[in-house]
XYZ file of C-alpha atoms in Angstrom:
688
model
C 113.029 72.604 142.029
C 109.852 74.654 141.811
C 107.863 75.094 145.037
C 104.105 75.662 144.896
C 103.228 79.289 145.602
C 99.831 80.901 145.044
C 99.455 84.667 144.983
C 96.957 87.192 143.692
C 98.174 90.080 141.562
C 96.376 93.430 141.693
C 96.673 96.087 139.010
C 97.016 99.742 139.986
C 93.404 100.325 138.952
C 92.211 97.820 141.547
C 94.347 99.431 144.261
C 93.018 102.871 143.285
C 89.422 101.654 143.496
C 89.944 100.133 146.917
C 91.566 103.329 148.121
C 88.623 105.380 146.881
C 86.184 103.127 148.724
C 88.163 103.635 151.929
C 88.096 107.397 151.508
C 91.800 107.706 150.612
C 91.722 110.404 147.941
C 95.433 110.081 147.193
C 94.887 106.512 145.989
C 92.532 107.215 143.098
C 93.910 106.581 139.623
C 94.121 110.160 138.356
C 96.286 111.606 141.179
C 98.745 108.729 140.663
C 99.309 109.964 137.127
C 99.508 113.592 138.201
C 102.113 112.772 140.831
C 104.149 110.924 138.242
C 103.674 113.714 135.752
C 105.164 116.278 138.127
C 108.583 114.608 137.878
C 110.325 116.205 134.899
C 113.812 114.733 135.319
C 113.457 110.996 134.759
C 116.181 108.423 134.938
C 116.696 107.407 131.301
C 117.046 103.763 132.311
C 113.438 103.919 133.534
C 112.056 105.159 130.198
C 110.655 103.003 127.409
C 109.678 104.533 124.049
C 107.578 101.915 122.314
C 104.959 101.664 119.583
C 102.052 99.331 118.902
C 101.890 98.137 115.289
C 99.838 95.506 113.489
C 97.523 94.673 110.632
C 94.134 96.352 110.716
C 91.674 94.895 113.277
C 94.381 92.922 115.109
C 93.509 94.706 118.356
C 96.071 97.500 118.684
C 93.784 100.130 120.166
C 91.992 97.642 122.413
C 95.328 96.466 123.801
C 96.437 100.066 124.344
C 93.203 100.887 126.175
C 93.794 97.936 128.524
C 97.316 99.194 129.176
C 95.942 102.601 130.146
C 93.379 101.009 132.457
C 95.753 98.633 134.249
C 98.446 101.293 134.653
C 95.972 103.549 136.454
C 95.723 106.299 133.858
C 92.170 105.520 132.786
C 89.314 104.670 135.142
C 87.339 102.717 132.544
C 87.909 100.190 129.783
C 87.665 101.965 126.444
C 85.912 100.096 123.644
C 86.452 100.724 119.929
C 82.922 99.608 119.052
C 81.440 101.984 121.617
C 83.569 104.912 120.382
C 84.799 105.847 123.861
C 88.511 105.085 123.562
C 91.194 107.448 124.820
C 93.622 106.940 121.937
C 91.135 107.142 119.042
C 89.972 110.637 119.916
C 89.256 112.035 116.432
C 85.632 112.138 115.344
C 86.522 110.288 112.151
C 88.216 107.518 114.127
C 85.275 106.983 116.438
C 82.735 107.062 113.605
C 84.639 104.549 111.468
C 86.058 102.411 114.277
C 89.625 102.583 112.932
C 92.823 104.350 113.889
C 93.678 107.133 111.444
C 96.464 109.064 113.128
C 99.129 107.912 115.566
C 98.445 108.960 119.157
C 101.020 109.262 121.951
C 100.548 108.835 125.681
C 102.707 108.364 128.765
C 101.830 105.755 131.406
C 103.602 104.436 134.516
C 104.275 100.751 135.121
C 106.410 99.227 137.881
C 108.257 102.493 138.570
C 109.003 102.954 134.871
C 107.772 105.521 132.368
C 106.352 104.134 129.111
C 105.973 106.584 126.231
C 103.504 104.711 124.058
C 102.434 105.432 120.470
C 99.411 103.662 118.993
C 99.774 103.514 115.200
C 97.197 102.906 112.419
C 96.889 99.505 110.782
C 95.397 100.565 107.435
C 97.737 100.673 104.459
C 96.574 104.201 103.553
C 98.210 105.531 106.730
C 101.584 103.822 106.443
C 103.344 107.172 106.793
C 101.940 107.502 110.317
C 103.638 104.219 111.211
C 106.836 105.296 109.459
C 107.312 108.542 111.339
C 106.388 106.928 114.656
C 108.887 104.091 114.263
C 111.502 106.676 113.326
C 111.654 107.928 116.925
C 110.963 104.735 118.909
C 113.340 102.371 120.694
C 111.095 99.297 120.624
C 107.772 98.009 119.345
C 105.048 95.499 120.094
C 103.742 93.685 117.019
C 100.228 92.377 117.560
C 98.990 89.372 115.593
C 95.506 87.968 115.309
C 96.076 84.490 116.761
C 93.683 82.982 114.217
C 95.348 84.605 111.184
C 99.048 84.934 112.031
C 101.133 87.270 109.891
C 98.946 89.294 107.508
C 99.618 91.698 104.656
C 100.068 94.914 106.637
C 102.082 92.997 109.242
C 104.718 92.460 106.570
C 104.730 96.175 105.757
C 105.129 97.430 109.317
C 107.738 94.748 110.025
C 109.830 95.965 107.093
C 109.475 99.521 108.373
C 110.731 98.440 111.796
C 113.623 96.623 110.115
C 114.556 99.875 108.381
C 115.065 101.563 111.745
C 116.538 98.482 113.452
C 113.882 98.391 116.178
C 113.694 95.473 118.653
C 110.243 93.908 118.781
C 107.966 91.767 120.950
C 105.173 89.743 119.328
C 101.849 89.577 121.157
C 99.360 86.956 119.956
C 96.014 88.604 120.582
C 92.533 87.077 120.350
C 93.607 83.698 121.731
C 89.936 83.179 122.587
C 88.897 83.487 118.945
C 87.788 80.515 116.894
C 90.751 79.100 115.002
C 93.380 80.655 117.288
C 96.497 78.536 117.080
C 99.932 79.128 118.609
C 101.731 76.844 116.152
C 100.090 78.570 113.174
C 101.393 81.946 114.357
C 104.903 80.621 115.045
C 105.080 79.063 111.573
C 103.930 82.301 109.932
C 106.558 84.264 111.869
C 109.252 81.864 110.717
C 108.265 81.566 107.066
C 106.821 85.007 106.297
C 108.926 87.298 108.477
C 112.066 85.106 108.456
C 112.622 85.498 112.208
C 113.265 83.048 115.038
C 110.434 83.263 117.587
C 111.040 82.327 121.237
C 107.906 81.327 123.101
C 107.701 82.831 126.600
C 104.129 81.752 127.349
C 101.884 78.777 126.604
C 98.108 79.327 126.409
C 95.810 77.691 128.944
C 92.658 76.536 127.226
C 91.773 76.866 123.558
C 89.546 79.294 121.677
C 86.542 80.203 123.869
C 88.021 78.173 126.692
C 91.157 80.348 126.906
C 91.602 81.458 130.509
C 95.292 82.176 131.096
C 98.920 81.415 130.272
C 101.903 79.478 131.586
C 105.013 81.606 132.076
C 107.909 79.451 130.871
C 110.548 81.575 132.622
C 109.047 81.325 136.108
C 107.059 78.117 135.426
C 103.912 79.718 136.809
C 100.252 79.642 135.853
C 98.633 83.041 135.363
C 94.854 82.669 135.406
C 92.146 85.307 134.836
C 88.692 84.536 136.239
C 85.971 86.561 134.540
C 83.546 85.818 137.359
C 85.633 87.142 140.249
C 87.293 89.972 138.268
C 85.373 90.883 135.078
C 87.748 93.716 134.189
C 90.863 91.550 134.600
C 92.528 93.727 137.227
C 92.964 90.728 139.545
C 94.488 87.483 138.316
C 95.848 84.448 140.080
C 99.495 83.495 139.786
C 100.665 80.101 141.098
C 103.596 77.752 140.598
C 103.111 74.949 138.095
C 103.063 71.673 140.025
C 104.738 68.513 138.781
C 101.365 66.780 139.044
C 99.871 69.231 136.570
C 99.047 67.578 133.208
C 100.808 70.417 131.392
C 103.983 70.264 133.502
C 105.993 68.057 131.136
C 104.912 70.051 128.087
C 105.848 73.321 129.776
C 109.182 71.897 130.982
C 110.085 70.759 127.456
C 109.189 74.165 126.015
C 111.221 75.853 128.741
C 114.216 73.675 127.878
C 113.809 74.610 124.209
C 113.729 78.280 125.214
C 116.921 77.888 127.264
C 118.562 76.106 124.345
C 117.695 78.991 122.018
C 119.046 81.561 124.464
C 122.232 79.608 125.220
C 123.292 79.964 121.581
C 123.677 83.731 122.121
C 124.413 84.138 125.855
C 127.722 82.738 127.118
C 126.840 82.969 130.803
C 123.651 81.003 130.289
C 125.537 78.426 128.207
C 127.986 77.881 131.068
C 125.128 77.342 133.521
C 123.466 74.868 131.155
C 126.666 72.827 130.976
C 127.416 72.938 134.705
C 124.000 72.673 136.370
C 120.462 71.376 136.027
C 118.474 73.671 133.738
C 115.647 73.737 136.304
C 117.958 75.485 138.765
C 118.896 78.358 136.467
C 117.861 81.649 138.139
C 115.065 83.605 136.519
C 117.219 86.757 136.473
C 119.724 85.027 134.205
C 116.953 84.058 131.800
C 115.497 87.579 131.836
C 118.901 89.053 131.008
C 119.428 86.538 128.192
C 115.985 87.240 126.737
C 116.645 90.975 126.777
C 120.048 90.493 125.132
C 118.557 88.427 122.305
C 115.633 90.850 121.918
C 117.733 94.015 121.764
C 120.220 92.450 119.335
C 117.289 90.948 117.393
C 118.618 87.410 117.442
C 115.241 86.136 118.649
C 111.717 87.566 118.940
C 109.771 87.032 122.202
C 106.215 85.723 121.755
C 103.456 86.251 124.344
C 99.773 85.304 124.366
C 96.569 86.973 125.510
C 93.111 88.253 124.743
C 92.912 91.999 125.229
C 89.183 92.303 124.627
C 88.537 89.656 127.299
C 91.033 91.406 129.632
C 93.536 88.564 129.772
C 97.299 88.680 129.332
C 97.881 92.454 129.122
C 99.663 92.917 132.478
C 102.405 90.371 131.620
C 102.820 92.171 128.290
C 103.465 95.456 130.106
C 106.004 93.709 132.333
C 107.710 92.211 129.263
C 108.002 95.692 127.751
C 109.852 96.863 130.857
C 112.069 93.782 131.058
C 112.997 93.085 127.454
C 112.779 96.274 125.374
C 115.672 98.764 125.596
C 115.782 102.118 127.336
C 117.191 105.189 125.521
C 120.618 104.726 127.138
C 120.790 101.180 125.735
C 120.336 102.330 122.137
C 123.220 103.733 120.116
C 122.507 107.038 118.366
C 125.596 107.780 116.291
C 124.619 111.395 115.658
C 123.904 112.375 119.288
C 127.573 112.319 120.307
C 128.230 115.333 118.070
C 125.865 117.421 120.214
C 127.246 116.255 123.565
C 125.071 117.608 126.372
C 123.360 120.154 124.092
C 119.836 119.746 122.811
C 119.312 117.446 119.838
C 115.709 116.631 118.945
C 113.710 115.525 115.918
C 110.315 116.954 114.983
C 108.459 113.863 113.819
C 104.887 115.131 113.730
C 102.949 118.404 113.556
C 99.291 118.915 114.426
C 97.094 122.012 114.486
C 95.036 122.951 117.507
C 92.345 125.618 117.223
C 93.370 127.299 120.466
C 97.110 126.601 120.646
C 97.999 126.764 116.944
C 100.673 124.426 115.531
C 101.920 121.790 117.989
C 105.141 119.911 117.245
C 105.970 116.439 118.545
C 109.644 116.095 119.452
C 111.800 113.098 120.302
C 114.679 114.325 122.444
C 117.955 112.471 121.882
C 120.276 114.587 124.021
C 120.277 117.671 126.249
C 117.402 119.329 128.067
C 114.637 121.760 127.209
C 112.787 124.333 129.299
C 109.350 125.733 128.718
C 109.411 129.040 126.835
C 113.036 128.877 125.690
C 114.310 129.684 122.188
C 115.352 126.860 119.851
C 117.104 126.728 116.490
C 115.798 124.792 113.472
C 118.840 123.544 111.565
C 116.954 122.491 108.419
C 115.181 125.829 108.012
C 117.953 127.985 109.461
C 115.511 129.862 111.697
C 115.293 130.608 115.407
C 111.891 130.256 117.057
C 110.630 130.890 120.553
C 108.527 128.193 122.159
C 105.483 129.195 124.148
C 104.774 126.009 126.103
C 106.330 122.610 126.780
C 103.671 119.917 127.068
C 103.369 116.273 128.071
C 101.120 114.332 125.691
C 98.173 112.206 126.805
C 96.421 111.495 123.473
C 94.436 114.724 122.898
C 95.026 115.952 126.446
C 98.127 118.068 127.098
C 99.702 119.078 130.404
C 102.376 121.692 131.014
C 105.909 120.692 131.920
C 108.672 122.902 133.274
C 111.559 120.936 131.755
C 112.125 117.792 129.707
C 115.227 115.639 129.475
C 116.776 113.398 126.828
C 114.981 110.187 125.989
C 111.458 111.609 126.206
C 108.742 112.413 123.698
C 107.233 115.860 124.279
C 105.092 118.473 122.570
C 106.151 122.037 121.793
C 103.773 124.915 121.144
C 104.805 127.999 119.187
C 106.970 126.535 116.385
C 105.358 127.981 113.259
C 108.148 127.270 110.773
C 108.974 123.715 111.845
C 107.913 120.743 109.722
C 108.094 116.970 109.996
C 111.698 115.775 109.813
C 113.371 118.992 111.049
C 116.230 118.900 113.552
C 115.971 121.140 116.618
C 118.852 122.326 118.812
C 119.602 125.153 121.267
C 121.165 127.711 118.930
C 123.076 128.183 115.714
C 126.277 128.168 117.742
C 125.423 124.703 119.004
C 124.725 123.560 115.446
C 128.083 124.892 114.240
C 129.895 123.149 117.106
C 128.150 119.890 116.218
C 129.160 120.383 112.590
C 132.824 120.760 113.558
C 132.662 117.681 115.784
C 131.014 115.761 112.954
C 133.691 116.734 110.409
C 136.485 115.828 112.842
C 134.849 112.472 113.446
C 134.505 111.852 109.716
C 138.137 112.759 109.161
C 139.298 110.350 111.870
C 137.219 107.602 110.310
C 138.934 108.205 106.985
C 135.885 109.475 105.093
C 136.312 112.185 102.525
C 132.723 112.374 101.279
C 130.665 114.180 103.934
C 127.446 113.071 102.292
C 127.909 109.468 103.332
C 125.702 108.100 106.100
C 126.760 107.605 109.669
C 124.883 105.650 112.338
C 124.398 102.002 111.441
C 122.838 101.010 114.723
C 119.437 102.616 114.399
C 119.052 103.567 110.750
C 119.712 107.206 111.645
C 121.919 108.708 108.958
C 123.258 112.218 109.515
C 122.806 114.212 106.365
C 124.668 117.381 105.561
C 123.159 120.578 104.254
C 124.882 123.464 102.525
C 126.517 124.551 105.792
C 127.837 121.018 106.468
C 125.577 120.638 109.503
C 124.658 117.151 110.728
C 120.874 116.856 110.804
C 118.775 113.843 111.663
C 117.490 111.794 108.774
C 113.933 112.632 107.789
C 111.264 110.383 106.306
C 110.953 108.637 102.964
C 107.463 109.580 101.803
C 106.074 107.228 99.125
C 104.549 108.628 95.957
C 100.753 109.185 95.967
C 98.582 106.420 94.588
C 95.236 108.178 94.035
C 94.254 111.724 93.138
C 91.120 113.818 92.671
C 90.176 117.440 92.150
C 88.775 119.601 94.928
C 86.883 122.874 94.667
C 85.441 125.315 97.223
C 81.679 125.922 97.284
C 82.234 129.576 96.327
C 85.153 131.683 95.166
C 85.049 133.510 98.505
C 85.906 130.227 100.259
C 88.985 129.581 98.116
C 91.299 131.293 100.590
C 89.898 129.269 103.489
C 90.293 126.055 101.492
C 93.916 126.896 100.681
C 94.665 127.517 104.353
C 92.958 124.258 105.344
C 94.952 122.288 102.772
C 98.160 123.957 103.947
C 97.481 122.877 107.537
C 96.543 119.351 106.478
C 99.718 119.019 104.401
C 101.803 120.100 107.367
C 100.099 117.466 109.513
C 100.178 114.719 106.887
C 103.345 114.539 104.718
C 101.754 111.877 102.476
C 99.090 114.357 101.311
C 100.125 116.351 98.257
C 98.370 119.345 96.711
C 99.045 120.450 93.152
C 97.576 122.975 90.731
C 96.788 121.697 87.244
C 98.408 124.215 84.905
C 95.940 123.535 82.078
C 92.652 123.567 83.976
C 93.651 125.568 87.067
C 92.054 122.939 89.298
C 93.403 122.070 92.750
C 94.426 118.405 92.805
C 94.593 116.280 95.956
C 97.010 113.355 95.858
C 96.918 110.707 98.581
C 97.756 107.126 99.495
C 94.327 105.645 98.852
C 90.597 106.095 98.550
C 90.086 106.012 102.313
C 92.868 108.551 102.828
C 91.327 111.107 100.473
C 87.820 110.462 101.785
C 88.957 111.221 105.329
C 90.731 114.391 104.154
C 87.503 115.554 102.537
C 85.513 114.760 105.685
C 87.982 116.667 107.852
C 87.742 119.708 105.602
C 83.955 119.655 105.907
C 83.687 118.949 109.648
C 86.793 120.563 111.130
C 87.260 123.536 108.806
C 83.553 124.076 107.976
C 84.114 124.176 104.202
C 81.632 122.323 102.010
C 84.273 121.372 99.469
C 83.379 119.361 96.394
C 85.698 116.653 95.081
C 85.864 115.138 91.622
C 85.998 111.450 90.708
C 88.872 109.434 92.142
C 91.624 108.467 89.711
C 94.661 106.205 89.950
C 98.110 107.785 89.656
C 99.485 105.363 87.076
C 103.190 104.878 86.421
C 105.121 103.347 83.538
C 108.362 101.470 83.818
C 111.113 100.206 81.559
C 111.112 96.524 80.683
C 114.168 96.353 78.450
C 117.296 98.308 77.578
C 117.232 100.675 74.604
C 119.495 103.243 72.971
C 118.888 106.246 70.743
C 121.073 108.851 69.041
C 119.844 112.202 67.810
C 121.152 115.490 66.443
C 119.522 118.842 66.916
C 120.351 121.601 64.466
C 118.510 124.800 65.284
C 119.021 128.505 64.739
C 118.043 130.717 67.637
C 118.252 134.385 66.741
C 121.435 134.810 64.702
C 123.244 131.849 66.240
C 123.233 128.320 64.966
C 123.164 125.542 67.576
C 124.018 121.961 66.712
C 124.095 119.180 69.329
C 124.610 115.449 68.871
C 123.749 113.124 71.757
C 123.480 109.391 72.319
C 121.244 108.290 75.175
C 120.606 104.789 76.489
C 118.143 103.632 79.118
C 117.863 100.407 81.060
C 115.705 99.209 83.975
C 117.373 99.319 87.376
C 115.477 98.462 90.569
C 118.369 98.702 93.010
C 118.831 102.482 93.186
C 115.751 104.350 94.374
C 115.107 108.029 93.832
C 116.173 110.187 90.879
C 118.964 112.429 92.165
C 121.108 114.086 89.530
C 122.949 113.785 86.218
C 126.638 112.996 86.288
C 128.690 113.871 83.208
C 131.914 111.950 82.618
C 134.323 112.354 79.688
C 135.753 109.517 77.628
C 139.074 109.554 75.789
C 137.386 109.939 72.438
C 135.288 112.835 73.741
C 137.294 115.645 75.262
C 134.205 117.541 76.289
C 134.400 119.510 79.517
C 130.810 120.317 80.556
C 129.972 123.566 82.217
C 127.431 123.959 84.988
C 124.682 125.380 82.695
C 125.142 122.385 80.382
C 124.863 119.949 83.272
C 121.768 121.691 84.603
C 120.147 121.672 81.166
C 120.758 117.950 80.629
C 119.449 117.208 84.110
C 116.302 119.254 83.468
C 115.688 117.654 80.093
C 116.003 114.086 81.303
C 113.957 114.767 84.425
C 111.146 116.360 82.400
C 111.211 113.500 79.936
C 110.983 110.849 82.632
C 108.111 112.643 84.339
C 106.018 113.878 81.426
C 106.953 112.610 77.951
C 107.200 108.825 77.870
C 106.820 107.184 74.446
C 105.103 103.860 74.813
C 106.237 101.751 71.857
C 103.877 98.911 72.653
C 100.870 101.075 71.823
C 102.702 103.653 69.616
C 101.122 106.632 71.324
C 102.198 109.278 73.759
C 101.214 108.667 77.384
C 101.475 111.263 80.114
C 102.352 108.934 82.992
C 105.698 109.432 84.764
C 108.325 106.822 83.957
C 110.311 105.923 87.087
C 112.548 102.894 87.483
C 115.020 103.848 84.722
C 118.705 104.634 84.538
C 120.152 106.514 81.573
C 123.640 106.659 80.161
C 125.280 108.593 77.355
C 128.837 108.631 75.945
C 128.698 112.398 76.085
C 127.181 115.121 73.933
C 129.187 116.843 71.253
C 128.494 119.738 68.939
C 130.226 121.377 66.040
C 128.871 124.822 66.768
C 128.833 125.889 70.426
C 125.421 125.106 71.940
C 123.759 126.406 75.034
C 121.659 124.986 77.835
C 118.393 125.609 76.001
C 119.572 123.518 73.068
C 120.660 120.599 75.239
C 117.478 120.638 77.294
C 115.396 120.706 74.117
C 117.325 117.783 72.634
C 116.703 115.489 75.565
C 113.120 116.624 76.088
C 112.077 116.121 72.479
C 113.728 112.742 72.225
C 112.485 111.314 75.508
C 113.659 108.045 76.998
C 113.522 105.251 74.427
C 112.310 101.745 75.017
C 109.542 102.648 77.468
C 106.776 100.078 77.566
C 103.704 99.818 79.720
C 104.548 97.710 82.724
C 103.959 97.555 86.417
C 103.181 100.791 88.182
C 106.596 101.005 89.769
C 107.565 103.964 91.892
C 111.357 103.712 91.861
C 113.316 106.553 90.290
C 116.903 105.878 89.375
C 120.062 107.942 89.295
C 120.819 109.180 85.832
C 124.462 108.883 84.764
C 125.524 110.885 81.729
C 129.024 110.085 80.513
């Protein structure tokens, strides 16, 4: 039985303001953050590493700004339209009103530490979302309540699926015309193929939205814009049986319990033995967290961030339902034990501090100024400072422990995707532990992947060292030429492009061998336009760019086979090679890797390494540069991904060399190539 209780809830910002009015300096918002920031050794169970992801203009940055305000970090409500947000600190972001780069910040909430990353919503900056999700333990997906699941929502959801990240869905803009809870639930079910569990029902519709009903506690949470315009104070009261919405809420609560009982045995026993209205809230909270972490169900909450309604319950849901670092399985971390294991997931350049590297720490501890070892590069570097990140504001830390996201200054040879540990000795010990583990599991191929829980696959380099999986960077979509205003500025432009490439892995820079021009390759028109603007404003170089062009691709539509013989005299030696090559479309294997030569009974050819390298080079060059398009009977220069090739094996009467084999494949090219969709999938080439 629910008893009527009416309370008022105050956010930390409200308490800080009252304290300031009373002359209590220790109660203002900023010192609260500083006091929290002074604690370096945090209990990992009190840490949440989460990201905010959504389609463009769904309200990610606005929601984040409200989180900062209600947690006590910020003393004002940042507005995207006004250009005064904390998270969108770049000049380009404030001018355009969009998020361009992911920004990290740490805020306190209910004695917990939330490491929050606000990600872009534009498709041109998908890589920013990718590398942020790579290091997170949970995410909040924001939907426009009037639109439901949109195009970029599908993209970021697939990215989160790749890293097996638990998610909460927040229906923003419930006050907007056309906002509909059922519409959003249907789009989640049909477009994302997930089972949503509704935790809140909206009070009021569209402009009349004024609060929510919490189905777990059966309470009304009401925000009054007249008494508290900034939303720091809201009224929370029990839902009475006389309330017109009581029966609707009770039915929805029973549906929620029924969903949870399918996955939680303890809750199922209580449902069978007692009245569902008497089930303790703690049992429901535990069941919701279990289903969220295991991704059986997706919690759905409602609110209107711009109107300052519903954000505080969202913060509480993050603490209650998303996992802490100790609740997530990292298969690779056990090989490092208590030693440092961290992933560099982002690099930025600061004019005063130089390169700054974002690290997600998975195990061990780190002290300011200590020396670290980069496993991928095989170099030892000394750090100058250990920093806590608050968007574009950094504060020194003495130490940092596992589970946190920190910033390191002084790493000049570290790039996105590199694995950091204490020393080479630590890396070698982890390698031995990894090989022993693989042997016990019965694996003989050390290149196979490991952790299935989080999408983290230890890869092995030449020294058999387990390193954390990096990022899959998609191929560029657009390109244009770029030139300095004068030849004297060429060096400055090259340095600027080098820094921008280190910051943004999706930006590629190439030199056209025929014209000598510098070519910029990016993910879209907006991406390249922002790069140009940054070069002009941040690096003070009036660079000129050429017309934008699309990086077309060709793909195979049908299987084809060709056989050719090359008979050529080089110097005084005659070289004769016969080869049969077949190609067929294959969309399952992504990424051209290597050529594998296998011998058949009728061909007793034993290839040598130079032969294998030559065939690999010839086929690779052919796929990238010399595609014969039979539909238009002319040579096109677009790369031809999405193809797998096979051959019964080359044979020659007179001993050939690598040059001959490479020339044979290159001149012939892959047959059967026809203009098709601009696919970007390269396939493994098997040569038998």
